[in-house]
Coordinates of C-alpha atoms and ligand atoms in Angstrom, one line a residue:
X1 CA -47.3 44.8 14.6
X2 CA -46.0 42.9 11.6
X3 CA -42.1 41.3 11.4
X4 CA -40.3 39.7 13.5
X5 CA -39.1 42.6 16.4
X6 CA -35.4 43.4 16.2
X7 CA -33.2 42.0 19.1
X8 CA -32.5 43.6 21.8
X9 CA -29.0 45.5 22.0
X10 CA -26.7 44.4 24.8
X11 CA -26.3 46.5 27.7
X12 CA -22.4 47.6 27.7
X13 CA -20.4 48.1 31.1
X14 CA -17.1 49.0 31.3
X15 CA -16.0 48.6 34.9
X16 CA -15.8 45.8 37.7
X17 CA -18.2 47.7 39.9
X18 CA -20.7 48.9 36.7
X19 CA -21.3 44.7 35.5
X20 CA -21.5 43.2 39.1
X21 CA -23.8 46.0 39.8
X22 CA -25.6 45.1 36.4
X23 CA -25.6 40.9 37.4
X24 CA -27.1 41.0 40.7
X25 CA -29.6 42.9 39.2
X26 CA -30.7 40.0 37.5
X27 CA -30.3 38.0 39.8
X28 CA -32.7 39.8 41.7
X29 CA -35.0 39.6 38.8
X30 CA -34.8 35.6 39.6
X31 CA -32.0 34.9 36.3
X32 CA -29.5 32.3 36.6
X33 CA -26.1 34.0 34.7
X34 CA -24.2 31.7 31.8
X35 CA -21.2 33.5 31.2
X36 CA -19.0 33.1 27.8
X37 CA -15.9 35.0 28.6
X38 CA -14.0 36.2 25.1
X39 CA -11.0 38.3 23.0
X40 CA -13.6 39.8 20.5
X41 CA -12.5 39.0 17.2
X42 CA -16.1 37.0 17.5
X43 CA -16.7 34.1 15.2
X44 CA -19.3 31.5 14.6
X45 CA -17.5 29.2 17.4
X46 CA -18.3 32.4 19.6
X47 CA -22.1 32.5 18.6
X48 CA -21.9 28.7 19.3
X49 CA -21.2 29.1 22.9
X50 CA -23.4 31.6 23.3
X51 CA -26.3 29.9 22.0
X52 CA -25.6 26.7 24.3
X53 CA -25.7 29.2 26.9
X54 CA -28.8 30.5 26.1
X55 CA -29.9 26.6 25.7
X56 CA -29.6 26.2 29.6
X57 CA -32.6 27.5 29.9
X58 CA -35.3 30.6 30.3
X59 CA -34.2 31.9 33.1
X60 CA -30.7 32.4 31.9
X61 CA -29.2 36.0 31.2
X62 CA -26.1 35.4 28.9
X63 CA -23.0 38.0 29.8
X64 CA -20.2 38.2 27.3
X65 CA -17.0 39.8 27.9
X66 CA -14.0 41.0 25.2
X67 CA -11.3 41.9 26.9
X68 CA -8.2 40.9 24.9
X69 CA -5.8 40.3 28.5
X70 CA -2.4 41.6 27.7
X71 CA -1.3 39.3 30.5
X72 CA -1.9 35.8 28.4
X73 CA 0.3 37.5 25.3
X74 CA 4.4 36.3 25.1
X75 CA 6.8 40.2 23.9
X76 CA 6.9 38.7 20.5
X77 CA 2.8 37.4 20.0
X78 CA 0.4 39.4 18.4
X79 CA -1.0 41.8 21.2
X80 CA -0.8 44.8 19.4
X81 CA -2.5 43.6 16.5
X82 CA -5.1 41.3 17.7
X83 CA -8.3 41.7 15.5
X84 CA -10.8 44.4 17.4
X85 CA -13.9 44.7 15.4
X86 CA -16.3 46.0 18.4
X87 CA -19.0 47.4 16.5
X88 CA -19.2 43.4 14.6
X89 CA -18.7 41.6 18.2
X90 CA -22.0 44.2 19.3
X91 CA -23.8 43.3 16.6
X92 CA -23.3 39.3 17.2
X93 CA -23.8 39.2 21.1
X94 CA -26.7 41.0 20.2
X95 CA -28.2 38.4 17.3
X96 CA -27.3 35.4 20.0
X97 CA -29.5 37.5 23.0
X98 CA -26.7 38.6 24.9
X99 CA -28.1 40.6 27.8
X100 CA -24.9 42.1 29.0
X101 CA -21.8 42.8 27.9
X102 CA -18.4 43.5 29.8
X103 CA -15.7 45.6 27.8
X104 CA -13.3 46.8 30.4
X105 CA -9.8 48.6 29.6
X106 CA -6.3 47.0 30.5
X107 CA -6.3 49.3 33.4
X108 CA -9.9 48.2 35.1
X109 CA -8.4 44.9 35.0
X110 CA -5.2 45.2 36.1
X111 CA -5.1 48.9 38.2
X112 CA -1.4 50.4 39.2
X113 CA 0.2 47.7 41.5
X114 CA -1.7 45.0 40.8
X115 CA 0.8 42.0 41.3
X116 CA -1.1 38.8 42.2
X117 CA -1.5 35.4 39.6
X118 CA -2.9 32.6 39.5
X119 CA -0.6 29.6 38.8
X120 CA -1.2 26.9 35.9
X121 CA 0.8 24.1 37.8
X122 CA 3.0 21.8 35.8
X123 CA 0.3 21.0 32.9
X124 CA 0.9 24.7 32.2
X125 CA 4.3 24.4 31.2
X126 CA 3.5 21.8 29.1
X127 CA 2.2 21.1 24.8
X128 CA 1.1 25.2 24.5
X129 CA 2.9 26.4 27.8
X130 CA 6.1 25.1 26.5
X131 CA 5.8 27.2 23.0
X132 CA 4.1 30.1 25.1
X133 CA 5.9 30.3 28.3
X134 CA 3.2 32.1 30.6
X135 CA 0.5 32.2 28.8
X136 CA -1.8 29.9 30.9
X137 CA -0.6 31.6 33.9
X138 CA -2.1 34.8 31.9
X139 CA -5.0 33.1 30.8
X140 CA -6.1 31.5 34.7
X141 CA -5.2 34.7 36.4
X142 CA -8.2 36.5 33.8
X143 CA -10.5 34.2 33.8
X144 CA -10.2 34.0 37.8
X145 CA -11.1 37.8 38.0
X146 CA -14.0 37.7 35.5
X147 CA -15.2 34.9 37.2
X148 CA -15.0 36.7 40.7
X149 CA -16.6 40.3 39.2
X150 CA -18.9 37.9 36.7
X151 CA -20.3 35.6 39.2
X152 CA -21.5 33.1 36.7
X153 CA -23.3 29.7 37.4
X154 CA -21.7 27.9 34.5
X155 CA -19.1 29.4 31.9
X156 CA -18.8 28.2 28.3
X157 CA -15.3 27.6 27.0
X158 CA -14.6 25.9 23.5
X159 CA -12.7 22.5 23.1
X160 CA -10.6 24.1 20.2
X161 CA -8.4 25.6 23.6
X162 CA -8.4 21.8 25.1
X163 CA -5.6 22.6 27.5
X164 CA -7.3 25.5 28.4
X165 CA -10.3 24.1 29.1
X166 CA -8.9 21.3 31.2
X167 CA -6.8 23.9 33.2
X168 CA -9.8 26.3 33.8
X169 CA -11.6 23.1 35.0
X170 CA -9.3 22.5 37.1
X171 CA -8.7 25.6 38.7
X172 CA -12.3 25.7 39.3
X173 CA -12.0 22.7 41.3
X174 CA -9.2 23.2 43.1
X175 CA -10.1 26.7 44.0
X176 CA -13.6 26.2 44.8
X177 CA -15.5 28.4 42.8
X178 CA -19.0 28.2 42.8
X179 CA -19.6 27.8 39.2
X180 CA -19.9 24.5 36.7
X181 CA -17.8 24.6 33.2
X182 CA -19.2 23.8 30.3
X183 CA -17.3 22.3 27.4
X184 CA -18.3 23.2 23.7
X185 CA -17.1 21.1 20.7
X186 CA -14.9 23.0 17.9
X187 CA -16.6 24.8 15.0
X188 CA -15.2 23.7 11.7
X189 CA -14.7 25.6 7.9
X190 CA -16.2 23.2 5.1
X191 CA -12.6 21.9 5.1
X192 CA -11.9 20.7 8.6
X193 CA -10.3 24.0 10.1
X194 CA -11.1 25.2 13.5
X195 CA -12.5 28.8 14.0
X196 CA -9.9 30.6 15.5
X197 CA -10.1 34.6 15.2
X198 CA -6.5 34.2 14.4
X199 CA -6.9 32.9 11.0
X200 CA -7.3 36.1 9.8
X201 CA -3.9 36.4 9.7
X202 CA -3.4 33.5 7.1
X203 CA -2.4 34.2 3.6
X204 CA -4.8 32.7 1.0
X205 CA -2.2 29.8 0.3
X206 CA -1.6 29.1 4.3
X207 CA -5.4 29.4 4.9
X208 CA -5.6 26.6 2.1
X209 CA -2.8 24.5 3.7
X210 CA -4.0 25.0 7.4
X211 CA -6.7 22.7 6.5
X212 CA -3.6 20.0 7.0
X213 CA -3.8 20.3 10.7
X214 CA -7.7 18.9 11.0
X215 CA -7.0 16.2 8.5
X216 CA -3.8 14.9 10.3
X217 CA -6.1 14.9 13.5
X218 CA -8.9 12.5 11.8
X219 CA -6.2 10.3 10.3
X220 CA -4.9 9.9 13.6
X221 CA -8.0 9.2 14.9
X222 CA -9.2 6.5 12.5
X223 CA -5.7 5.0 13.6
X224 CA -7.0 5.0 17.3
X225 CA -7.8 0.7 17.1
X226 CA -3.9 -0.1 15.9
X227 CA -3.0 1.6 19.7
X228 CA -1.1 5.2 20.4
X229 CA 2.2 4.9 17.9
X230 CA -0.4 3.9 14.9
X231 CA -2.4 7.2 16.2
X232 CA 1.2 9.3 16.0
X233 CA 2.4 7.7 13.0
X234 CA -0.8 8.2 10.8
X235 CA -1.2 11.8 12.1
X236 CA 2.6 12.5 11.4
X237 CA 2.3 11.0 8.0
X238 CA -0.2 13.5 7.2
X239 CA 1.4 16.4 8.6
X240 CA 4.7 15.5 7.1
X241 CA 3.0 15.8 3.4
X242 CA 2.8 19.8 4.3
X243 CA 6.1 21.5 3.9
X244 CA 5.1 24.7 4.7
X245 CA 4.1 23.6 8.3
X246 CA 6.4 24.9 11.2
X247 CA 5.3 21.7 13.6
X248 CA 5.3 22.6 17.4
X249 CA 4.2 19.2 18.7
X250 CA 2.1 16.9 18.1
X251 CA 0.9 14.8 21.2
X252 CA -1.3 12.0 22.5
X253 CA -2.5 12.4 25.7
X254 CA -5.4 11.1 28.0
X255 CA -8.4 13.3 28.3
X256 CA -6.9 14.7 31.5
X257 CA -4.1 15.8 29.4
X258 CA -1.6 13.2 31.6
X259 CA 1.5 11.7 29.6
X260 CA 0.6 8.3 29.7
X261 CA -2.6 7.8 27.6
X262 CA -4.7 4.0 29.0
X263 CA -6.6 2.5 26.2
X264 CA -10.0 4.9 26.5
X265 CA -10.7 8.4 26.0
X266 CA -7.5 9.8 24.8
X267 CA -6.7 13.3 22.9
X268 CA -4.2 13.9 20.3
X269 CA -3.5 17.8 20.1
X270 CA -1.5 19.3 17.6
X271 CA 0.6 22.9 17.3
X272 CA 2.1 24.4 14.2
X273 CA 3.2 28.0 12.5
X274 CA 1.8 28.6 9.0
X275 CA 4.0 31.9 8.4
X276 CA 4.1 33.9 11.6
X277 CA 0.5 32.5 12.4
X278 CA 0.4 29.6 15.4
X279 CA -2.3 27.2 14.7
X280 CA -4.2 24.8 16.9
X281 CA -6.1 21.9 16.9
X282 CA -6.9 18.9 19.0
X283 CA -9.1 15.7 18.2
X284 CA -11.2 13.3 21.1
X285 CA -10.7 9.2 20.3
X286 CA -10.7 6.0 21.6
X287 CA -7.6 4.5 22.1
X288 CA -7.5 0.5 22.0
X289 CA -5.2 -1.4 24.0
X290 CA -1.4 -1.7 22.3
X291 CA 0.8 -5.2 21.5
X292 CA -0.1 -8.0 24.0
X293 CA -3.0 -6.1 25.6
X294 CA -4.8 -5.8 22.2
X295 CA -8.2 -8.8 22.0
X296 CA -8.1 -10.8 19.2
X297 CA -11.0 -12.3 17.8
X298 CA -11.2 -15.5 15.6
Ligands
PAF301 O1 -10.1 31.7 24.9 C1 -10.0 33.0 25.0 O2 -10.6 33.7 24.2 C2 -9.2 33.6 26.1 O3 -8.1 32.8 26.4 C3 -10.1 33.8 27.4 C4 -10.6 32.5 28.0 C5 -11.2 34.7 27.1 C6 -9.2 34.5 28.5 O4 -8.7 35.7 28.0

């Protein structure tokens, strides 16, 4: 035979019952499961977790699921017009060796009556919570059922959705399940912009000034040895130059996401509207003592 063979296409499932039934099957069949739980609208961030996933190793059977949760969506977001492109999400599961893929409807996810959620705690209220009141609650209460009907052994979430990633980290802790979390750095345009299947939304001039958001991050950043208010005022700076930009916050936290950032690991995350689109973005540094705490040398 001559040419490369063409990948195999996922194996679609559309109920709870139908994919558990699917995973323990290869379990049985001796495969660990790496799970990358999704919206659709996939993007080269997407394909990113799903090849670390596959990265863990041979015995791993990567399941995908798209299931864009009406319960993470505010009455005035963009539920009803979220990008669905399944046959394009098939197509890319497939190229990255997806061996299953969940696609359930709102109501195998959330039958007549179903009333139970799963609380954020106070972080939740907080930087995205406060712009999107309940939409971590949404978010924890999803990713808790996939993860029950899933089973995975480790779970791939990007670090563009820091605060979600620190929450689902959390609630896997605190409620024990048996999986581990594995944390993906952002995928970037040529000009600094996260990958978010939202910026489709952006105009041609907003997609040019969203770029603003990556490059207020890095300034911040360089900033990190001058202590946190040099790290605010150099992001700021930047983000001020953008009149176009709705700002949300902008924040420094520590990596926990706690108020009161030590010298360390620290984030600085940052939330604005461009138009009716709501852009994030969030940057990892090393934040260096402040005033009389600060070494110096010489
Ligand atoms: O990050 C996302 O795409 C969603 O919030 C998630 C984790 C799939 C839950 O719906």
């Amino acid at each position: 035979m001559t040419g490369a063979q063409a990948a195999p296409e996922p194996r679609v499932h559309r109920t709870p019952a139908e994919i558990g039934d699917a995973v323990r099957a290869l379990r049985a069949d001796g495969r660990r499961i790496a799970f990358v739980p999704t919206m659709g609208a996939l993007h080269a961030g997407h394909s990113e977790l799903m090849r670390q996933a596959r990265s863990a190793g041979d015995d791993v059977a990567i399941v995908v699921s798209i299931f864009v949760n009406p319960l993470q969506f505010g009455p005035n977001e963009d539920l009803a017009r979220y990008p669905r492109p399944l046959e394009a999400d098939l197509a890319a599961c497939r190229d990255e060796g997806v061996a299953l893929v969940f696609l359930p409807g709102v109501a195998d996810m959330y039958p007549e009556g179903a009333d139970t959620t799963v609380g954020p705690g106070a972080l939740g209220g907080q930087l995205e919570g406060a712009v999107r009141p309940g939409h971590f609650a949404g978010v924890l209460t999803v990713v808790a059922k996939l993860f029950h009907i899933v089973a995975p052994d480790v779970a791939y979430f990007g670090e563009k959705d820091y605060q979600q990633l620190v929450l689902i980290t959390r609630m896997v802790r605190d409620l024990n399940f048996p999986l581990r979390v594995v944390p993906v750095p952002t995928v970037r345009e040529a000009d600094g912009l996260a990958l978010s299947s939202r910026n489709v939304y952006l105009s041609p001039d907003d997609r040019a000034r969203a770029a603003t958001l990556h490059r207020a991050l890095r300034a911040g950043a360089d900033a990190a040895a001058g202590g946190p208010a040099a790290v605010l005022a150099a992001a700021g700076r930047v983000l001020a130059e953008q009149d176009a930009l709705e700002m949300d916050y902008l924040e420094l936290r520590d990596a926990e996401l706690g108020t009161d950032p030590e010298p360390g690991p620290a984030r600085l995350l940052v939330a604005a509207r461009l138009g009716a689109t709501h852009l994030i973005d969030n940057i990892g540094l090393d934040l260096a003592p402040t005033g009389n705490d600060r070494a110096t040398i010489g």
